[in-house]
Short mmCIF file of N, CA and C in Angstrom, two decimals:
data_model
loop_
_atom_site.label_atom_id
_atom_site.label_comp_id
_atom_site.label_asym_id
_atom_site.label_seq_id
_atom_site.Cartn_x
_atom_site.Cartn_y
_atom_site.Cartn_z
N MET A 127 125.19 87.58 61.21
CA MET A 127 124.94 87.51 63.64
C MET A 127 125.75 87.99 63.81
N ARG A 128 126.73 89.00 63.73
CA ARG A 128 127.33 89.97 64.33
C ARG A 128 127.77 90.51 64.11
N ALA A 129 126.84 91.57 63.47
CA ALA A 129 125.70 92.77 63.29
C ALA A 129 124.83 92.81 64.04
N ALA A 130 124.02 91.70 64.57
CA ALA A 130 122.78 91.53 64.53
C ALA A 130 123.20 91.19 66.87
N LEU A 131 123.73 90.57 67.47
CA LEU A 131 124.77 90.56 67.61
C LEU A 131 124.89 91.66 68.74
N CYS A 132 125.58 92.39 68.17
CA CYS A 132 125.96 94.11 68.70
C CYS A 132 124.93 94.88 68.65
N GLN A 133 124.21 94.65 67.92
CA GLN A 133 123.06 95.60 67.83
C GLN A 133 122.23 95.32 69.65
N ALA A 134 121.45 93.93 69.63
CA ALA A 134 121.33 93.41 71.29
C ALA A 134 121.99 93.35 72.15
N VAL A 135 123.30 93.63 72.17
CA VAL A 135 124.19 93.62 73.03
C VAL A 135 123.85 95.53 73.29
N LEU A 136 124.25 96.79 72.48
CA LEU A 136 123.90 98.28 72.81
C LEU A 136 122.69 98.12 73.43
N LEU A 137 121.55 97.53 72.73
CA LEU A 137 120.39 97.47 73.06
C LEU A 137 120.11 97.18 74.83
N LEU A 138 121.00 95.75 74.63
CA LEU A 138 120.77 95.73 75.99
C LEU A 138 121.71 97.05 77.28
N VAL A 139 122.39 97.32 76.75
CA VAL A 139 123.79 98.25 77.48
C VAL A 139 122.66 99.61 77.53
N LEU A 140 121.93 99.76 76.58
CA LEU A 140 121.22 100.56 76.84
C LEU A 140 120.33 101.00 77.61
N ALA A 141 120.08 99.92 77.33
CA ALA A 141 118.41 99.68 78.64
C ALA A 141 118.97 99.96 80.19
N LEU A 142 120.33 98.79 80.58
CA LEU A 142 120.73 99.65 81.44
C LEU A 142 120.81 100.43 82.27
N VAL A 143 121.21 101.63 81.41
CA VAL A 143 121.27 102.77 82.54
C VAL A 143 120.95 103.38 82.74
N PRO A 144 118.91 103.50 82.77
CA PRO A 144 117.97 103.87 83.74
C PRO A 144 117.10 102.96 83.65
N ALA A 145 118.31 101.43 84.20
CA ALA A 145 117.65 100.59 84.85
C ALA A 145 118.70 100.42 86.22
N ALA A 146 119.94 100.81 86.06
CA ALA A 146 120.24 101.50 87.22
C ALA A 146 120.42 102.96 87.97
N ILE A 147 119.86 103.44 87.54
CA ILE A 147 119.65 104.69 88.09
C ILE A 147 118.42 104.01 88.95
N ALA A 148 117.66 103.90 88.23
CA ALA A 148 115.54 103.30 88.67
C ALA A 148 116.58 102.34 90.11
N TRP A 149 117.00 101.27 90.25
CA TRP A 149 117.15 100.34 91.06
C TRP A 149 118.06 100.97 92.09
N GLN A 150 119.10 102.51 92.30
CA GLN A 150 118.82 103.01 92.59
C GLN A 150 118.27 103.81 93.28
N ARG A 151 117.39 104.29 93.77
CA ARG A 151 116.28 105.20 94.16
C ARG A 151 115.43 104.68 93.74
N LEU A 152 114.31 103.36 93.98
CA LEU A 152 113.81 102.59 93.46
C LEU A 152 113.95 101.84 94.32
N PRO A 153 112.90 101.87 95.97
CA PRO A 153 113.51 99.67 96.51
C PRO A 153 112.93 99.14 95.69
N PRO A 154 113.35 98.21 95.91
CA PRO A 154 112.75 96.50 94.77
C PRO A 154 111.50 96.03 94.93
N GLU A 155 111.55 96.54 95.56
CA GLU A 155 109.89 95.70 96.38
C GLU A 155 109.15 97.29 95.08
N LYS A 156 109.03 98.29 94.64
CA LYS A 156 108.48 98.24 94.10
C LYS A 156 108.57 98.12 92.33
N PHE A 157 108.69 96.79 91.96
CA PHE A 157 108.69 96.21 90.25
C PHE A 157 108.52 94.60 91.13
N LEU A 158 108.26 94.46 92.49
CA LEU A 158 107.55 92.85 92.76
C LEU A 158 105.73 93.29 91.98
N ARG A 159 105.64 91.86 91.75
CA ARG A 159 104.15 91.82 91.61
C ARG A 159 103.26 91.68 93.00
N PRO A 160 101.93 92.00 92.44
CA PRO A 160 101.36 91.92 94.03
C PRO A 160 101.21 90.24 94.84
N THR A 161 100.99 89.80 95.38
CA THR A 161 101.24 88.96 96.59
C THR A 161 99.51 88.10 96.30
N GLY A 162 99.10 87.73 96.79
CA GLY A 162 98.54 86.74 97.29
C GLY A 162 97.68 86.57 98.57
N ASP A 163 96.69 85.91 98.54
CA ASP A 163 96.47 85.58 99.77
C ASP A 163 97.46 84.64 100.39
N ASP A 164 98.89 84.09 99.99
CA ASP A 164 98.87 83.02 100.26
C ASP A 164 100.31 83.48 101.02
N GLY A 165 100.46 84.33 100.08
CA GLY A 165 102.26 85.22 99.58
C GLY A 165 103.31 84.79 99.33
N ASP A 166 102.10 84.22 98.14
CA ASP A 166 103.31 84.54 96.33
C ASP A 166 102.85 85.61 95.81
N THR A 167 104.03 85.28 94.86
CA THR A 167 103.79 87.05 94.86
C THR A 167 103.44 86.31 92.31
N ALA A 168 102.68 87.23 92.01
CA ALA A 168 102.48 87.27 90.32
C ALA A 168 103.28 86.32 89.87
N ASP A 169 104.96 86.70 90.29
CA ASP A 169 105.70 85.87 89.13
C ASP A 169 106.29 84.21 89.26
N GLN A 170 106.26 83.68 90.25
CA GLN A 170 106.38 83.34 90.75
C GLN A 170 105.45 81.55 90.05
N VAL A 171 106.23 80.94 89.21
CA VAL A 171 105.79 79.60 88.78
C VAL A 171 106.26 78.27 89.38
N THR A 172 105.99 76.84 89.07
CA THR A 172 106.26 75.78 89.90
C THR A 172 106.73 74.52 88.51
N LEU A 173 107.23 74.41 88.54
CA LEU A 173 107.82 73.41 88.16
C LEU A 173 107.13 72.60 86.84
N ALA A 174 106.17 72.09 87.39
CA ALA A 174 104.42 71.69 86.87
C ALA A 174 104.86 72.47 85.09
N GLN A 175 104.63 73.82 85.39
CA GLN A 175 103.86 74.83 84.56
C GLN A 175 105.13 74.86 83.49
N VAL A 176 106.37 75.40 83.90
CA VAL A 176 107.54 75.48 83.23
C VAL A 176 108.13 74.66 82.70
N ALA A 177 107.50 72.91 82.85
CA ALA A 177 107.11 71.21 82.39
C ALA A 177 106.59 72.28 81.21
N ALA A 178 105.61 72.90 81.05
CA ALA A 178 104.99 72.34 80.09
C ALA A 178 105.38 73.47 78.43
N TRP A 179 106.44 74.63 78.97
CA TRP A 179 106.00 75.66 77.72
C TRP A 179 107.17 75.13 77.21
N GLN A 180 106.69 75.77 75.61
CA GLN A 180 107.78 75.24 74.60
C GLN A 180 108.17 76.59 73.90
N PRO A 181 109.29 77.28 74.03
CA PRO A 181 110.92 76.40 74.37
C PRO A 181 110.84 76.32 75.00
N ALA A 182 111.76 75.41 75.18
CA ALA A 182 111.89 75.58 76.73
C ALA A 182 112.81 76.84 77.44
N PRO A 183 112.72 77.91 79.04
CA PRO A 183 113.22 79.22 79.36
C PRO A 183 114.49 78.58 79.26
N LEU A 184 115.79 80.16 79.42
CA LEU A 184 116.83 79.93 79.84
C LEU A 184 116.68 79.77 81.45
N TRP A 185 117.21 79.10 82.17
CA TRP A 185 116.82 79.17 83.97
C TRP A 185 118.39 80.07 84.27
N ILE A 186 118.20 80.53 84.76
CA ILE A 186 118.62 81.59 85.96
C ILE A 186 118.85 81.19 87.20
N ASP A 187 120.49 81.32 87.02
CA ASP A 187 120.57 81.07 89.14
C ASP A 187 121.31 81.91 90.19
N ALA A 188 120.75 82.01 90.51
CA ALA A 188 120.71 84.39 91.48
C ALA A 188 121.87 83.16 92.46
N ARG A 189 122.22 82.11 92.66
CA ARG A 189 122.88 81.73 93.92
C ARG A 189 123.94 82.32 94.23
N THR A 190 124.93 82.07 95.06
CA THR A 190 126.17 82.65 94.34
C THR A 190 127.05 81.61 93.70
N ALA A 191 128.65 82.24 93.40
CA ALA A 191 129.23 81.14 93.24
C ALA A 191 129.01 79.65 93.49
N ALA A 192 129.93 79.76 94.23
CA ALA A 192 130.11 77.81 95.27
C ALA A 192 128.67 77.11 94.66
N GLU A 193 127.90 77.72 94.97
CA GLU A 193 126.93 77.23 95.20
C GLU A 193 126.41 76.68 94.17
N HIS A 194 126.25 77.22 93.27
CA HIS A 194 126.47 77.06 91.35
C HIS A 194 126.91 75.98 91.70
N ALA A 195 128.22 75.78 91.95
CA ALA A 195 129.08 75.07 91.62
C ALA A 195 129.14 73.57 92.42
N SER A 196 128.16 73.77 93.02
CA SER A 196 127.95 72.54 94.00
C SER A 196 126.70 71.53 94.11
N GLY A 197 125.85 72.36 92.67
CA GLY A 197 124.94 71.71 91.90
C GLY A 197 124.43 72.56 91.48
N HIS A 198 123.18 72.63 90.53
CA HIS A 198 122.31 73.20 89.63
C HIS A 198 121.55 72.92 88.33
N VAL A 199 121.06 73.73 87.92
CA VAL A 199 119.43 73.33 87.08
C VAL A 199 120.41 73.08 86.08
N PRO A 200 121.16 71.58 85.38
CA PRO A 200 121.46 71.35 84.01
C PRO A 200 120.98 72.65 83.55
N GLY A 201 121.61 73.12 82.19
CA GLY A 201 122.64 74.74 81.76
C GLY A 201 121.24 76.28 81.64
N SER A 202 122.01 75.93 83.82
CA SER A 202 121.86 77.13 84.48
C SER A 202 122.53 78.14 83.73
N ILE A 203 122.18 79.29 83.92
CA ILE A 203 123.16 80.42 83.65
C ILE A 203 123.74 81.01 85.48
N LEU A 204 124.74 80.93 86.37
CA LEU A 204 125.08 82.28 86.82
C LEU A 204 124.14 83.52 87.20
N LEU A 205 123.48 84.69 87.59
CA LEU A 205 123.94 85.27 87.75
C LEU A 205 123.13 85.71 88.69
N ASN A 206 124.03 86.36 89.43
CA ASN A 206 123.57 86.94 90.06
C ASN A 206 123.92 88.38 91.40
N GLU A 207 123.92 89.29 92.03
CA GLU A 207 124.31 90.10 92.29
C GLU A 207 125.24 90.89 92.45
N ASP A 208 126.25 90.22 93.39
CA ASP A 208 127.25 90.12 93.84
C ASP A 208 128.32 90.48 92.96
N THR A 209 127.81 89.19 91.37
CA THR A 209 129.21 89.76 90.69
C THR A 209 127.85 90.18 89.76
N TRP A 210 127.45 91.56 89.90
CA TRP A 210 126.38 91.06 88.22
C TRP A 210 126.55 91.98 86.93
N GLU A 211 127.82 92.84 86.77
CA GLU A 211 128.78 93.12 85.86
C GLU A 211 129.08 92.12 85.37
N ALA A 212 130.78 91.93 86.15
CA ALA A 212 131.02 89.59 85.69
C ALA A 212 129.87 89.18 84.77
N LEU A 213 129.18 88.82 85.26
CA LEU A 213 128.18 87.29 84.97
C LEU A 213 127.46 87.65 83.88
N LEU A 214 127.25 89.32 83.24
CA LEU A 214 126.14 89.75 82.92
C LEU A 214 126.09 89.68 81.25
N PRO A 215 127.38 89.61 80.89
CA PRO A 215 127.90 88.96 78.91
C PRO A 215 127.46 87.54 79.01
N GLY A 216 127.79 86.46 79.72
CA GLY A 216 127.01 85.55 79.89
C GLY A 216 125.70 85.21 80.06
N PHE A 217 125.07 86.32 80.08
CA PHE A 217 123.55 85.78 80.14
C PHE A 217 123.44 86.33 78.65
N ILE A 218 124.07 87.61 78.39
CA ILE A 218 123.11 87.67 76.91
C ILE A 218 123.54 86.85 75.73
N MET A 219 124.80 86.38 75.97
CA MET A 219 125.12 85.46 75.30
C MET A 219 124.06 84.26 75.61
N ALA A 220 123.72 83.77 76.51
CA ALA A 220 122.86 83.30 76.28
C ALA A 220 121.30 83.48 75.84
N TRP A 221 120.86 84.41 75.64
CA TRP A 221 119.32 84.61 76.38
C TRP A 221 119.31 85.39 74.53
N THR A 222 118.18 85.35 74.01
CA THR A 222 117.56 85.44 73.73
C THR A 222 115.80 86.31 73.54
N PRO A 223 115.75 87.57 72.75
CA PRO A 223 115.09 88.72 73.45
C PRO A 223 114.42 87.81 73.15
N GLY A 224 112.70 88.11 73.95
CA GLY A 224 111.20 87.48 73.91
C GLY A 224 111.64 86.34 74.58
N GLN A 225 112.67 85.33 75.23
CA GLN A 225 112.65 83.39 75.10
C GLN A 225 112.25 84.48 76.86
N ARG A 226 111.32 83.48 77.92
CA ARG A 226 111.51 83.22 78.89
C ARG A 226 112.18 83.34 79.65
N ILE A 227 112.22 83.78 81.46
CA ILE A 227 113.53 82.88 81.79
C ILE A 227 112.85 82.66 83.08
N VAL A 228 113.34 82.03 83.74
CA VAL A 228 113.21 81.16 85.55
C VAL A 228 114.34 81.60 86.08
N VAL A 229 114.21 82.53 86.90
CA VAL A 229 115.50 82.52 88.14
C VAL A 229 114.74 81.91 89.12
N TYR A 230 115.88 81.35 89.74
CA TYR A 230 115.73 80.11 91.12
C TYR A 230 117.11 80.60 92.52
N CYS A 231 116.69 80.60 93.84
CA CYS A 231 118.55 80.82 94.12
C CYS A 231 117.51 79.88 95.13
N SER A 232 117.86 79.53 96.72
CA SER A 232 117.82 78.65 97.40
C SER A 232 116.08 78.94 97.64
N ALA A 233 114.90 78.64 98.55
CA ALA A 233 114.03 78.94 98.25
C ALA A 233 114.10 79.05 99.88
N SER A 234 114.10 80.60 100.96
CA SER A 234 114.61 80.76 101.13
C SER A 234 114.65 82.33 101.40
N CYS A 235 116.27 82.87 100.28
CA CYS A 235 116.70 84.13 100.19
C CYS A 235 115.35 84.32 99.38
N ALA A 236 115.73 85.45 98.97
CA ALA A 236 115.27 86.72 98.14
C ALA A 236 115.65 87.68 96.66
N ALA A 237 117.03 86.77 96.14
CA ALA A 237 118.12 86.80 95.57
C ALA A 237 117.73 87.00 94.22
N SER A 238 116.52 85.51 94.14
CA SER A 238 115.79 85.22 92.44
C SER A 238 115.29 86.46 91.94
N ARG A 239 114.11 86.88 93.00
CA ARG A 239 113.54 87.83 93.09
C ARG A 239 114.12 89.57 92.71
N ARG A 240 115.08 89.13 93.60
CA ARG A 240 115.89 90.65 93.78
C ARG A 240 116.55 91.07 91.79
N VAL A 241 116.28 89.43 91.03
CA VAL A 241 117.64 89.63 89.93
C VAL A 241 116.33 89.75 89.14
N ALA A 242 115.78 88.68 89.52
CA ALA A 242 113.96 88.72 88.05
C ALA A 242 113.32 90.68 87.93
N VAL A 243 114.11 90.97 88.93
CA VAL A 243 112.96 92.67 88.58
C VAL A 243 114.62 93.81 88.30
N ARG A 244 115.12 93.11 88.34
CA ARG A 244 116.86 94.14 87.39
C ARG A 244 116.73 93.21 85.79
N LEU A 245 116.36 91.93 85.44
CA LEU A 245 116.30 91.51 84.69
C LEU A 245 115.25 91.99 83.77
N ARG A 246 113.93 92.04 84.82
CA ARG A 246 112.73 92.96 84.36
C ARG A 246 112.79 94.75 83.47
N LEU A 247 113.45 95.14 84.29
CA LEU A 247 114.09 96.01 84.26
C LEU A 247 115.09 96.78 83.36
N ALA A 248 115.82 96.01 82.85
CA ALA A 248 116.55 95.95 81.92
C ALA A 248 115.89 95.01 79.98
N GLY A 249 115.11 94.99 80.63
CA GLY A 249 114.00 94.90 79.22
C GLY A 249 113.46 93.98 78.59
N ALA A 250 114.07 92.80 80.41
CA ALA A 250 113.34 90.74 79.71
C ALA A 250 112.43 91.00 79.99
N SER A 251 111.34 90.49 79.33
CA SER A 251 109.20 91.06 79.90
C SER A 251 109.30 89.07 80.33
N GLU A 252 109.26 88.32 79.73
CA GLU A 252 108.61 87.87 80.83
C GLU A 252 109.89 86.63 81.52
N VAL A 253 109.50 86.41 82.59
CA VAL A 253 111.20 86.30 83.89
C VAL A 253 109.63 85.96 84.19
N SER A 254 110.54 84.63 85.48
CA SER A 254 109.80 84.54 86.12
C SER A 254 110.18 83.69 87.54
N VAL A 255 110.18 83.57 88.70
CA VAL A 255 110.78 82.83 89.62
C VAL A 255 109.63 82.00 90.64
N LEU A 256 110.75 80.45 90.87
CA LEU A 256 110.83 79.57 90.31
C LEU A 256 110.24 79.56 91.93
N LYS A 257 109.03 78.36 91.93
CA LYS A 257 108.10 78.82 93.04
C LYS A 257 109.19 77.23 94.01
N GLY A 258 109.83 77.27 95.67
CA GLY A 258 110.58 76.49 95.92
C GLY A 258 111.81 76.65 95.65
N GLY A 259 112.28 77.70 94.52
CA GLY A 259 113.99 77.58 93.69
C GLY A 259 114.80 76.02 94.11
N TRP A 260 116.43 76.02 94.44
CA TRP A 260 117.04 74.99 94.23
C TRP A 260 116.31 73.72 94.82
N GLU A 261 116.16 74.36 95.96
CA GLU A 261 115.12 72.47 96.53
C GLU A 261 114.65 72.28 95.86
N GLY A 262 113.15 72.76 95.28
CA GLY A 262 112.40 72.32 95.18
C GLY A 262 112.15 71.33 93.60
N TRP A 263 113.70 72.89 92.99
CA TRP A 263 114.14 71.37 91.82
C TRP A 263 114.42 70.04 92.24
N ARG A 264 115.63 70.33 93.03
CA ARG A 264 116.42 69.08 93.39
C ARG A 264 115.67 68.45 94.02
N SER A 265 114.45 68.34 94.41
CA SER A 265 113.84 67.42 95.39
C SER A 265 112.90 66.37 94.20
N ALA A 266 112.67 67.64 92.75
CA ALA A 266 112.10 66.30 91.77
C ALA A 266 113.16 66.16 90.83
N HIS A 267 114.38 67.27 91.05
CA HIS A 267 114.67 65.52 89.64
C HIS A 267 116.03 65.23 91.23
N PRO A 268 116.06 64.40 91.81
CA PRO A 268 117.68 63.99 92.97
C PRO A 268 118.38 63.25 92.15
N GLU A 269 118.25 62.65 90.63
CA GLU A 269 119.15 61.75 90.01
C GLU A 269 119.93 63.22 88.87
N ALA A 270 119.06 63.53 88.51
CA ALA A 270 120.12 65.21 88.02
C ALA A 270 121.04 66.06 89.27
N ALA A 271 120.11 65.89 89.54
CA ALA A 271 120.94 67.29 91.05
C ALA A 271 122.33 66.87 91.78
N ALA A 272 122.33 65.08 91.05
CA ALA A 272 123.53 64.43 91.84
C ALA A 272 124.90 64.42 91.58
N ARG A 273 124.54 64.96 89.91
CA ARG A 273 125.44 65.17 88.60
C ARG A 273 126.99 66.00 89.11
#
């Protein structure tokens, strides 16, 4: 088990080097999926779509630590650009290769898209962005968001 974990971490680290180089040289827009007429990107998912997924996805909160502390999707992992390197090990421990990932931030922020791009560059293939962000999730789950 430990050897498999070490191997997974090594593979992810090896994937991060070219990803970091690409991230620095290419604009993030190069990695966004095309937008439709309504301005949505093809990688956006609704809460209804996510609710139908089995097994459940790994939720990634791309907001700040303070925003995460004030309320978040239960079980979500904090992973944002400001502290990417410090938070990445927590993501690696929580994620299983092939597992779907849903990234969210505030409804009006673009951080979830940028984090999704970085995760794709690092080798995660099933990465989606939550349409409506944290506000959309909170309005659909007021009882859980109050905790």
